Tab-separated table of C-alpha atoms in Angstrom:
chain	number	residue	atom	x	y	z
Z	1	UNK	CA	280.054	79.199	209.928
Z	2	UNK	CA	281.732	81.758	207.668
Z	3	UNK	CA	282.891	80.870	204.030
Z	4	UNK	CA	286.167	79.541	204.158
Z	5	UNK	CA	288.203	82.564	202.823
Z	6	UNK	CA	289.266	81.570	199.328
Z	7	UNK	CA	285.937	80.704	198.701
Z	8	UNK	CA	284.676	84.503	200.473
Z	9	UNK	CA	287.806	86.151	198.000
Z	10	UNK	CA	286.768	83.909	194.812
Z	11	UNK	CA	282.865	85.017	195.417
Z	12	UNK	CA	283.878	88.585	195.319
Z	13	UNK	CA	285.815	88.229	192.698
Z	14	UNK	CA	283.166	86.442	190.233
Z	15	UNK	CA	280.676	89.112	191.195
Z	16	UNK	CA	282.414	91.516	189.993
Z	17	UNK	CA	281.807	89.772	186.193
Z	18	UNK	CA	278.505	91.420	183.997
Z	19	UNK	CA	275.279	89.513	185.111
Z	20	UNK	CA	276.842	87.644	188.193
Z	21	UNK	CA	275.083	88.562	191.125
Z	22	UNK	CA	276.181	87.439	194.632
Z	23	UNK	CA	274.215	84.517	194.965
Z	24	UNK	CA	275.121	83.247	191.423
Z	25	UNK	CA	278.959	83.684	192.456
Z	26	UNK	CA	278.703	81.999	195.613
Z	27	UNK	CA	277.082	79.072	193.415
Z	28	UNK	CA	279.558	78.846	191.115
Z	29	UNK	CA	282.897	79.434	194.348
Z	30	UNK	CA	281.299	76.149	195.210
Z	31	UNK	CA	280.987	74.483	192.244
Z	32	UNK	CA	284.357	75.064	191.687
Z	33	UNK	CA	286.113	74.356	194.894
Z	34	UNK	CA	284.565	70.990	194.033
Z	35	UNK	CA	284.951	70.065	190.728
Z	36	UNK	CA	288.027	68.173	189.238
Z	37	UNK	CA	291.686	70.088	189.683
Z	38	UNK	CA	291.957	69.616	185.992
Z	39	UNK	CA	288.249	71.302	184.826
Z	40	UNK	CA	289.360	74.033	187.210
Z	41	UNK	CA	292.755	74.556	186.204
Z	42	UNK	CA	291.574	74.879	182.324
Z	43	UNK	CA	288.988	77.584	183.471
Z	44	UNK	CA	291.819	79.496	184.954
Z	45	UNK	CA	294.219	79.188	182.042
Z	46	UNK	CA	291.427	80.362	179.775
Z	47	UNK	CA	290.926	83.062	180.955
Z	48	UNK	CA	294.210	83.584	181.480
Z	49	UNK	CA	295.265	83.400	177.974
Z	50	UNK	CA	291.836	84.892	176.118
Z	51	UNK	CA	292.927	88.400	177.624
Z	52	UNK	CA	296.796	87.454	176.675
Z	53	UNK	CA	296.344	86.646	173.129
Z	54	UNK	CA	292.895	89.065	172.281
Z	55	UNK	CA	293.791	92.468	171.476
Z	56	UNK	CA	291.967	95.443	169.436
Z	57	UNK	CA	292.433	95.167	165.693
Z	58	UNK	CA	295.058	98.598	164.788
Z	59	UNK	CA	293.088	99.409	161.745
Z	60	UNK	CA	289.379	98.567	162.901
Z	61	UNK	CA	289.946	98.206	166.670
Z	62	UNK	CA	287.964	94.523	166.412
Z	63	UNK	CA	288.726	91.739	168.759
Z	64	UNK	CA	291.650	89.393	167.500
Z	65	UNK	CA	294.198	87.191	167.897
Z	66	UNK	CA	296.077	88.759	164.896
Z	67	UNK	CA	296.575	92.230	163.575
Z	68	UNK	CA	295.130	93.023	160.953
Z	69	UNK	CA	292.125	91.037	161.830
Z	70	UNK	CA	290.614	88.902	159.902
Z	71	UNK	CA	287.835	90.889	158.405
Z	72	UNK	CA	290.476	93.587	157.573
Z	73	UNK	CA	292.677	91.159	155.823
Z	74	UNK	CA	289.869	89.808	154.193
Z	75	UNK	CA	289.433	90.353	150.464
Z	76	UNK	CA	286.418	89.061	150.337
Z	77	UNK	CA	284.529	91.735	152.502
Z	78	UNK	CA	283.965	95.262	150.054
Z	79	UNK	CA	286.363	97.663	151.127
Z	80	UNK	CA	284.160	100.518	149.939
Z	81	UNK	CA	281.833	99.833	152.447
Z	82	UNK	CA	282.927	100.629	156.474
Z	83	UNK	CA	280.273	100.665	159.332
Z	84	UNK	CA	281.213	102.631	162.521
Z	85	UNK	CA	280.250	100.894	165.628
Z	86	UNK	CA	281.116	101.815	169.272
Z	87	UNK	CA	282.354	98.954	170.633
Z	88	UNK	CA	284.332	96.053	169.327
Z	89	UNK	CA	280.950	93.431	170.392
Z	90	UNK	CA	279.074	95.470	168.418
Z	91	UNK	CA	280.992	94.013	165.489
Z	92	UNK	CA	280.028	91.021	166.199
Z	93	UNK	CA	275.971	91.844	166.495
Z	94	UNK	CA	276.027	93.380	163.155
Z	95	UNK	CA	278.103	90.445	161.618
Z	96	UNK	CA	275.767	87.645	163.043
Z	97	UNK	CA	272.993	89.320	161.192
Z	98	UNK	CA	274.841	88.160	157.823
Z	99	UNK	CA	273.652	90.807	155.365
Z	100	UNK	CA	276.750	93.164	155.890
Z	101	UNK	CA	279.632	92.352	153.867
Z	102	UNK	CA	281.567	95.928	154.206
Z	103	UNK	CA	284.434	96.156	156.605
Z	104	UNK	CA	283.833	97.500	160.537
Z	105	UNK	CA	285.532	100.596	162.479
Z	106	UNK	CA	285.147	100.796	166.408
Z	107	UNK	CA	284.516	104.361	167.820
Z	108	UNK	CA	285.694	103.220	171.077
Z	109	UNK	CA	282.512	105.261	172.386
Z	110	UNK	CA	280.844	107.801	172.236
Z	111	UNK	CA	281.042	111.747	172.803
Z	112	UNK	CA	279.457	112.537	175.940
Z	113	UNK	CA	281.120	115.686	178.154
Z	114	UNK	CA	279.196	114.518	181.203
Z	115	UNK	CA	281.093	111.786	181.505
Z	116	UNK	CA	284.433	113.388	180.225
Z	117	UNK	CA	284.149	111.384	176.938
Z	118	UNK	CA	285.217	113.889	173.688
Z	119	UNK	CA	286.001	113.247	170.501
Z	120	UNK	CA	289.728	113.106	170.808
Z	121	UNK	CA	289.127	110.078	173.074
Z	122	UNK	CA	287.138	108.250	170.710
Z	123	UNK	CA	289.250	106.287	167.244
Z	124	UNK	CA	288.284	109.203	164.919
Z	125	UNK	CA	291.447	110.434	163.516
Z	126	UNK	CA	292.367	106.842	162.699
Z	127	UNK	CA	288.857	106.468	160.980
Z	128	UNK	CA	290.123	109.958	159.072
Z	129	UNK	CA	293.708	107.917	158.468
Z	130	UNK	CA	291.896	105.042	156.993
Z	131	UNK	CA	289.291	107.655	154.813
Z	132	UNK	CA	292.795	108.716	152.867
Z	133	UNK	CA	293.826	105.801	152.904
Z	134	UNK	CA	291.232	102.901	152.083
Z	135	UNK	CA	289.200	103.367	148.853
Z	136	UNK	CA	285.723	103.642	151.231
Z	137	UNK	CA	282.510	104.976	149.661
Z	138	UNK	CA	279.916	104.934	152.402
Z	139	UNK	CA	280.468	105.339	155.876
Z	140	UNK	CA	277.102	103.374	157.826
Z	141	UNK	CA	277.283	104.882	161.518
Z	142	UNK	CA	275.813	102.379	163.936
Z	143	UNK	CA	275.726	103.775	167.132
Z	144	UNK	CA	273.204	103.227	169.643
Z	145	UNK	CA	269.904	105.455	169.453
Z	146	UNK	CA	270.285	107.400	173.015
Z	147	UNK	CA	271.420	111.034	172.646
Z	148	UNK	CA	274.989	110.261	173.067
Z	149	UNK	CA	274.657	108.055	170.219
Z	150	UNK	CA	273.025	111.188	168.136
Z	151	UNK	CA	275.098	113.555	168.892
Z	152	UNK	CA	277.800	111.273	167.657
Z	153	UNK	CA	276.293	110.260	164.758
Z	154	UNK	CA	275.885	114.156	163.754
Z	155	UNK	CA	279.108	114.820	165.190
Z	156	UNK	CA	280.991	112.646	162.390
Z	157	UNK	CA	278.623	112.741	160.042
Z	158	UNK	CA	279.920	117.080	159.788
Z	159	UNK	CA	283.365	115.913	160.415
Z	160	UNK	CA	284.126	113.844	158.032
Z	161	UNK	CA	281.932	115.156	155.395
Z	162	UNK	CA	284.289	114.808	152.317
Z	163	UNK	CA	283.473	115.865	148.538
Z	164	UNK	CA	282.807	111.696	147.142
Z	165	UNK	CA	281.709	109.952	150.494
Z	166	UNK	CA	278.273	109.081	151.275
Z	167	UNK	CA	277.247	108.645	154.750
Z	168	UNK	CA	274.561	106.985	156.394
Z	169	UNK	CA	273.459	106.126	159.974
Z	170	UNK	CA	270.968	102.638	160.132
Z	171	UNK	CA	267.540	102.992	160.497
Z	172	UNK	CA	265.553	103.525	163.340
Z	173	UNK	CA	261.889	102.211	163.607
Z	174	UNK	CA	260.059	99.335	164.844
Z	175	UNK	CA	262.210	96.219	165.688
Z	176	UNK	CA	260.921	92.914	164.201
Z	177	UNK	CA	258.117	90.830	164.939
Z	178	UNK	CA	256.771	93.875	167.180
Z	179	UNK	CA	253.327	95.234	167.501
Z	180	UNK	CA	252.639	99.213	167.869
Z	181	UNK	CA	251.120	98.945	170.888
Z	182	UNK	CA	254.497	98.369	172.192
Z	183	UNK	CA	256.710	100.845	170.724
Z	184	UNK	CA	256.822	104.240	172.633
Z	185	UNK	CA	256.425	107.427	171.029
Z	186	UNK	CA	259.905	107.927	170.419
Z	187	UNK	CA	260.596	105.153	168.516
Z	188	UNK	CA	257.514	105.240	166.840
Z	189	UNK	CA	258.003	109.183	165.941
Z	190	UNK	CA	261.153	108.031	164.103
Z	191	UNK	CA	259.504	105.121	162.423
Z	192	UNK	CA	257.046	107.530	160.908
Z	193	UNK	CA	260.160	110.180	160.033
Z	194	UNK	CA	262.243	107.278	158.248
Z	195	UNK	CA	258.622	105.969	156.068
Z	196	UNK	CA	259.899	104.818	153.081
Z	197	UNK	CA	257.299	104.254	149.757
Z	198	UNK	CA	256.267	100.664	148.877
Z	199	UNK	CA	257.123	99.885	145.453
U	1	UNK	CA	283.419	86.769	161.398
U	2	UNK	CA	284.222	83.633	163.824
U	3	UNK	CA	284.994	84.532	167.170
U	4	UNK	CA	288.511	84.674	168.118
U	5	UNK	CA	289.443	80.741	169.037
U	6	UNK	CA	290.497	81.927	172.540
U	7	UNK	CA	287.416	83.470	173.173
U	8	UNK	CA	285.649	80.975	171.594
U	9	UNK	CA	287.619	78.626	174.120
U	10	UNK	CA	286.882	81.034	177.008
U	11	UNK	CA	283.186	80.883	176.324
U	12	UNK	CA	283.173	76.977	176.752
U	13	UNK	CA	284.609	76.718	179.345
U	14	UNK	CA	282.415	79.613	181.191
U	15	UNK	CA	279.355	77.682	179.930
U	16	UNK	CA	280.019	74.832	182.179
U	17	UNK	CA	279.504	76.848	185.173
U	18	UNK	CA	276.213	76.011	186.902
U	19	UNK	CA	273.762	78.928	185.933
U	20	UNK	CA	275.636	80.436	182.668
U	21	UNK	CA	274.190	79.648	179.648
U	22	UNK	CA	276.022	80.010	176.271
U	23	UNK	CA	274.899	84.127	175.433
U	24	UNK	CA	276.187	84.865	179.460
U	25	UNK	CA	279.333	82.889	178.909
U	26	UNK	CA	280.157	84.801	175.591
U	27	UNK	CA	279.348	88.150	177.414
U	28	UNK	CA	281.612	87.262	180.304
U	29	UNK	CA	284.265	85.975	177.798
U	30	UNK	CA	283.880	89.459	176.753
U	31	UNK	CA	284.258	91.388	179.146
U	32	UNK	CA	287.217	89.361	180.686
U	33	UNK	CA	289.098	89.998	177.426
U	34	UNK	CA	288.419	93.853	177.439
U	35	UNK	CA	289.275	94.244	181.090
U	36	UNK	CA	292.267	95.252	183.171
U	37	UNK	CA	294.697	92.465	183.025
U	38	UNK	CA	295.720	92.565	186.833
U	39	UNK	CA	291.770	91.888	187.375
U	40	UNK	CA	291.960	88.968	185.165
U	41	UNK	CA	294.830	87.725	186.888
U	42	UNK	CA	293.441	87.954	190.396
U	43	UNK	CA	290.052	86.674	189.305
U	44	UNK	CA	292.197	83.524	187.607
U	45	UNK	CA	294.412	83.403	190.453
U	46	UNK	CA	291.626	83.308	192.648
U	47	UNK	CA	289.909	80.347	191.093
U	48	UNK	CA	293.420	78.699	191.284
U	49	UNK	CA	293.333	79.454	194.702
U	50	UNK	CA	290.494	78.612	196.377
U	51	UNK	CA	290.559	75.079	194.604
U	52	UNK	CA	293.785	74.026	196.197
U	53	UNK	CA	293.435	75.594	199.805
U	54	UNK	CA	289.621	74.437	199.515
U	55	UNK	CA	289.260	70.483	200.707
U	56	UNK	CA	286.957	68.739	202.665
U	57	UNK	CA	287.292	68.218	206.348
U	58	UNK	CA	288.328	64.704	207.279
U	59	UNK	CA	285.578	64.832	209.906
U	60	UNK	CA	282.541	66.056	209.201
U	61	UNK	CA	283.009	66.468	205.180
U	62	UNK	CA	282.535	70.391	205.442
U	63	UNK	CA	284.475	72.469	202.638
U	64	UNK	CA	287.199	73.822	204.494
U	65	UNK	CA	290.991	74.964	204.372
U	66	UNK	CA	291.567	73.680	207.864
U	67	UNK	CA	291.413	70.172	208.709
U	68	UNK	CA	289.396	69.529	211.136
U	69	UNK	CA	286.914	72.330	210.327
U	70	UNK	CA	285.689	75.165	211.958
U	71	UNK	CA	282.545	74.058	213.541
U	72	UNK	CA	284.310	70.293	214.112
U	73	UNK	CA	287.009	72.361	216.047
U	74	UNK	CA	284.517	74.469	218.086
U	75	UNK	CA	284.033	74.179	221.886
U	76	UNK	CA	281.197	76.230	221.346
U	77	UNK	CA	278.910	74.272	219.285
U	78	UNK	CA	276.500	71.109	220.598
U	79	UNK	CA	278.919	68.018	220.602
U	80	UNK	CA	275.938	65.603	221.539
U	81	UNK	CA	273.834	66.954	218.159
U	82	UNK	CA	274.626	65.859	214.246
U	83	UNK	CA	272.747	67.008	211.705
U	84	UNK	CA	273.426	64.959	208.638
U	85	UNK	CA	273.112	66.352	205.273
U	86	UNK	CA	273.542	65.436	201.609
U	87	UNK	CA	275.828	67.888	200.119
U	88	UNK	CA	278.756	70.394	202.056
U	89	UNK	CA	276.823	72.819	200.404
U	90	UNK	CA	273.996	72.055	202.634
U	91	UNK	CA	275.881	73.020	205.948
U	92	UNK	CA	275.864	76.468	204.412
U	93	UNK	CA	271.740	76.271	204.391
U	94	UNK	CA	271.143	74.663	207.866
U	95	UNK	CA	273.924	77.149	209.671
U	96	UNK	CA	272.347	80.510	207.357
U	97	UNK	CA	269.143	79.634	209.424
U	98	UNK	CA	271.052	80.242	212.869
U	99	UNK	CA	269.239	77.897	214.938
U	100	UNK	CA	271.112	75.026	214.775
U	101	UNK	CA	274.356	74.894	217.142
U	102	UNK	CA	274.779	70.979	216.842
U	103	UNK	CA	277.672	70.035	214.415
U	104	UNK	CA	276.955	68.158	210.872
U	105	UNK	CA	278.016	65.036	208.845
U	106	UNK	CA	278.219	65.330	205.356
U	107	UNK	CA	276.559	61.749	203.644
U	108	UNK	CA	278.564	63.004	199.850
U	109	UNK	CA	275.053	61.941	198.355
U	110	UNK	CA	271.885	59.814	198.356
U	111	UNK	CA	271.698	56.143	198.220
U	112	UNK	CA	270.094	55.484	194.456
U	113	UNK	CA	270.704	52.575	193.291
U	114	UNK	CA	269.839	53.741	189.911
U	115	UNK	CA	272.352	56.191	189.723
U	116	UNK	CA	274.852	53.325	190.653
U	117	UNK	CA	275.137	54.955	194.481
U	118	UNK	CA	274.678	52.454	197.076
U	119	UNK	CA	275.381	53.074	200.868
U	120	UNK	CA	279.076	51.947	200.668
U	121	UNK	CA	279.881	55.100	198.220
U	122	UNK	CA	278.706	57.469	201.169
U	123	UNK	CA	280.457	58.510	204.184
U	124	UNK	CA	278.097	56.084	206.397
U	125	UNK	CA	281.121	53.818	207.889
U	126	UNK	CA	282.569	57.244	209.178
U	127	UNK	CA	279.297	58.225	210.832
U	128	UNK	CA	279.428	54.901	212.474
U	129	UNK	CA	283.025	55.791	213.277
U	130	UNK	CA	281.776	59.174	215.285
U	131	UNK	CA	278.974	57.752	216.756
U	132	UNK	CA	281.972	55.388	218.511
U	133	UNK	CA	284.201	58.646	219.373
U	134	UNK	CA	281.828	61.449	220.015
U	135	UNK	CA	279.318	61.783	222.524
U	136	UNK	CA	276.684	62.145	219.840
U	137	UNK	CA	273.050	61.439	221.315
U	138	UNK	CA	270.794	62.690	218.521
U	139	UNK	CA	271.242	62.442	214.517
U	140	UNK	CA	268.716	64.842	212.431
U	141	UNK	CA	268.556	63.515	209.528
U	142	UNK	CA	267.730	66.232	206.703
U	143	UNK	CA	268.148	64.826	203.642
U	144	UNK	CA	266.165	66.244	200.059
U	145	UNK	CA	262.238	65.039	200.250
U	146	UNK	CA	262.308	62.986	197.248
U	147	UNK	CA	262.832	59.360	196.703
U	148	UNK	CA	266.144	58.973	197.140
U	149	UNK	CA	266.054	61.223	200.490
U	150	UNK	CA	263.449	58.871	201.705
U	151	UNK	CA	264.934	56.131	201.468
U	152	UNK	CA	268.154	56.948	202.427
U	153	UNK	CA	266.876	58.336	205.346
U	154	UNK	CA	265.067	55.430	206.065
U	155	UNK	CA	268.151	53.210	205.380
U	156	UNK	CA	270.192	55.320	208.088
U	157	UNK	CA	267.650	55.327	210.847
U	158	UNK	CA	267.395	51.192	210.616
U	159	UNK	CA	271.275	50.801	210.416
U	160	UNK	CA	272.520	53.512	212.539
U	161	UNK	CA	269.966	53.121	215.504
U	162	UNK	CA	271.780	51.697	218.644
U	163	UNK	CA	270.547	52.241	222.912
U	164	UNK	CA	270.979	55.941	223.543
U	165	UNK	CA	270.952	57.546	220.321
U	166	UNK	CA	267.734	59.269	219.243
U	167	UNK	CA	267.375	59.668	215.276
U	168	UNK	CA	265.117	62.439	214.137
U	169	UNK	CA	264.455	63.966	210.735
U	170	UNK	CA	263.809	67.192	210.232
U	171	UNK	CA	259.632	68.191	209.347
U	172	UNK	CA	258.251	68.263	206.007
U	173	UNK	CA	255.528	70.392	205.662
U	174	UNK	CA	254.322	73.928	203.971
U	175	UNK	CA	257.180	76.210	203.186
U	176	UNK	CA	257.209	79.867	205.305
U	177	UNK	CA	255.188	82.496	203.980
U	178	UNK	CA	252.888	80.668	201.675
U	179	UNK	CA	249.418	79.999	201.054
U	180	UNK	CA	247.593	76.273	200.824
U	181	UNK	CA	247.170	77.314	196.962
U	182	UNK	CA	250.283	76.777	196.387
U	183	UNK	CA	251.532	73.048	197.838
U	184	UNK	CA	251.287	70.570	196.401
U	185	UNK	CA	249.535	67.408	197.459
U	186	UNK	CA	252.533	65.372	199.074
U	187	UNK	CA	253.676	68.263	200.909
U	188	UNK	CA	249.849	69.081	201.842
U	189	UNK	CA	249.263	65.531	202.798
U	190	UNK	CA	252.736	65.473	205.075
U	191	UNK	CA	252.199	68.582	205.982
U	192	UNK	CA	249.244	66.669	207.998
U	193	UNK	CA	250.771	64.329	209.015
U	194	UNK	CA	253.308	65.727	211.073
U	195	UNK	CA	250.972	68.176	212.381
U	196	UNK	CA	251.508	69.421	216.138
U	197	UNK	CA	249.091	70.362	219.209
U	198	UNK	CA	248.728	73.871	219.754
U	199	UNK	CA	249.251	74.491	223.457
């Protein structure tokens, strides 16, 4: 017996989402054909109204439900302080650590000609608006550590080099609670480059 | 920074779905809000959908949009053989193994009187009901092997058995593809059992 159709079209569609495979979506198509019209209904009106009301921050390019978000609007957060990120989840990773009280700006990438992206594509003249604009005295570029990320990183670090501005890109080394037998050499090459002297 | 409440919403509700624990719901929630919003749409849409044309067949208790189901409707498949299963679900397993051209009856669960389930909350009275209509001469029972299974199956054999009708379960025994290493005792020592001359 074939899947009844709406359950064959809901399967597809549910695979489609990151970490769904098939099997998981035809688990959940019939999980959900059964469960309560209300549960169901909910589900659908979430997501229905999570991609209405989220949009990207027009200063930082965050996720929010308001604009300026709230870690833009916040006067709490030191304004002297902005760390470049690629994408607006990344935000969120470097927030949940809890030690970062500066304000965020999302790249929207990052530059990499194979695949068409350059650096007109990515948020960098706003990041240049906000430079005149906002009183910031470090930029911390947090991009990832592949060579796209590099290049970046290098990229804006000659861009937006400015007489007054100090910028930074995060550390690269050995992630926590790691021995060295499992770092490759890569990692560990840079963990030797970025030694710093115990005091 | 909080997540935005919709999001925040979205993630809930994801991490209700069997399978998605609360880091794959937030990634989904994600990703939902950063996609296209005609994808979001359909995939809501589709969730709608499927619930309301999805119900379950006034026969046989099969999920189906067409009442009575495919395989109830069918010239083609074994009137005189009923496999009866737990879940609709189930009917997916049995027909994936292609063997099996008999038709099913879905129980809606396993007596367990524990659980507060006892034989009037499953579809019994409508088995009896078929057994009157249809020219049904064998029921295989395959229920889950545990308790509940057991005794269920046990509890159907004594009350369904009239002259003519031959009730069978299906064989418990090692799994395909596996070593002795790796059963456990009860399915070693029933595996025994129901063993069968070679000829």
């Amino acid at each position: 017996m074939p899947l009844p159709s709406s359950i064959a079209a809901l399967t597809a569609a549910l695979s489609k989402l990151p970490g769904i495979g098939p099997r998981s979506a035809e688990r959940i198509a019939l999980h959900l054909v059964q469960s309560e019209s209300g549960a169901v209904s909910q589900l659908a009106d979430a997501i229905v109204a999570a991609r209405v009301k989220v949009h990207l921050c027009t200063t930082c390019g965050a996720l929010t439900e308001i604009s300026p978000c709230e870690i833009c609007a916040s006067p709490r957060r030191d304004a002297s302080l902005v760390c470049v990120v690629e994408r607006p989840v990344d935000i969120l990773s470097v927030d949940k650590g809890g030690t970062f009280h500066g304000k965020f700006h999302v790249l929207g990438g990052k530059i990499s000609p194979l695949d068409g992206v350059e650096p007109e594509d990515l948020r960098i003249a706003e990041l240049e608006a906000r430079l005149q604009a906002e009183p910031i005295q470090e930029l911390i570029i947090a991009l990832g550590t592949d060579v796209e990320g590099d290049a970046t990183s290098y990229y804006l670090a000659k861009r937006l080099a400015r007489a007054g501005l100090k910028i930074t890109r995060i550390a690269h080394g050995l992630p926590a609670g790691t021995g060295l037998e499992f770092a490759d050499e890569l990692t560990l090459s840079r963990a030797l480059e970025g030694r710093r002297e115990l005091s």
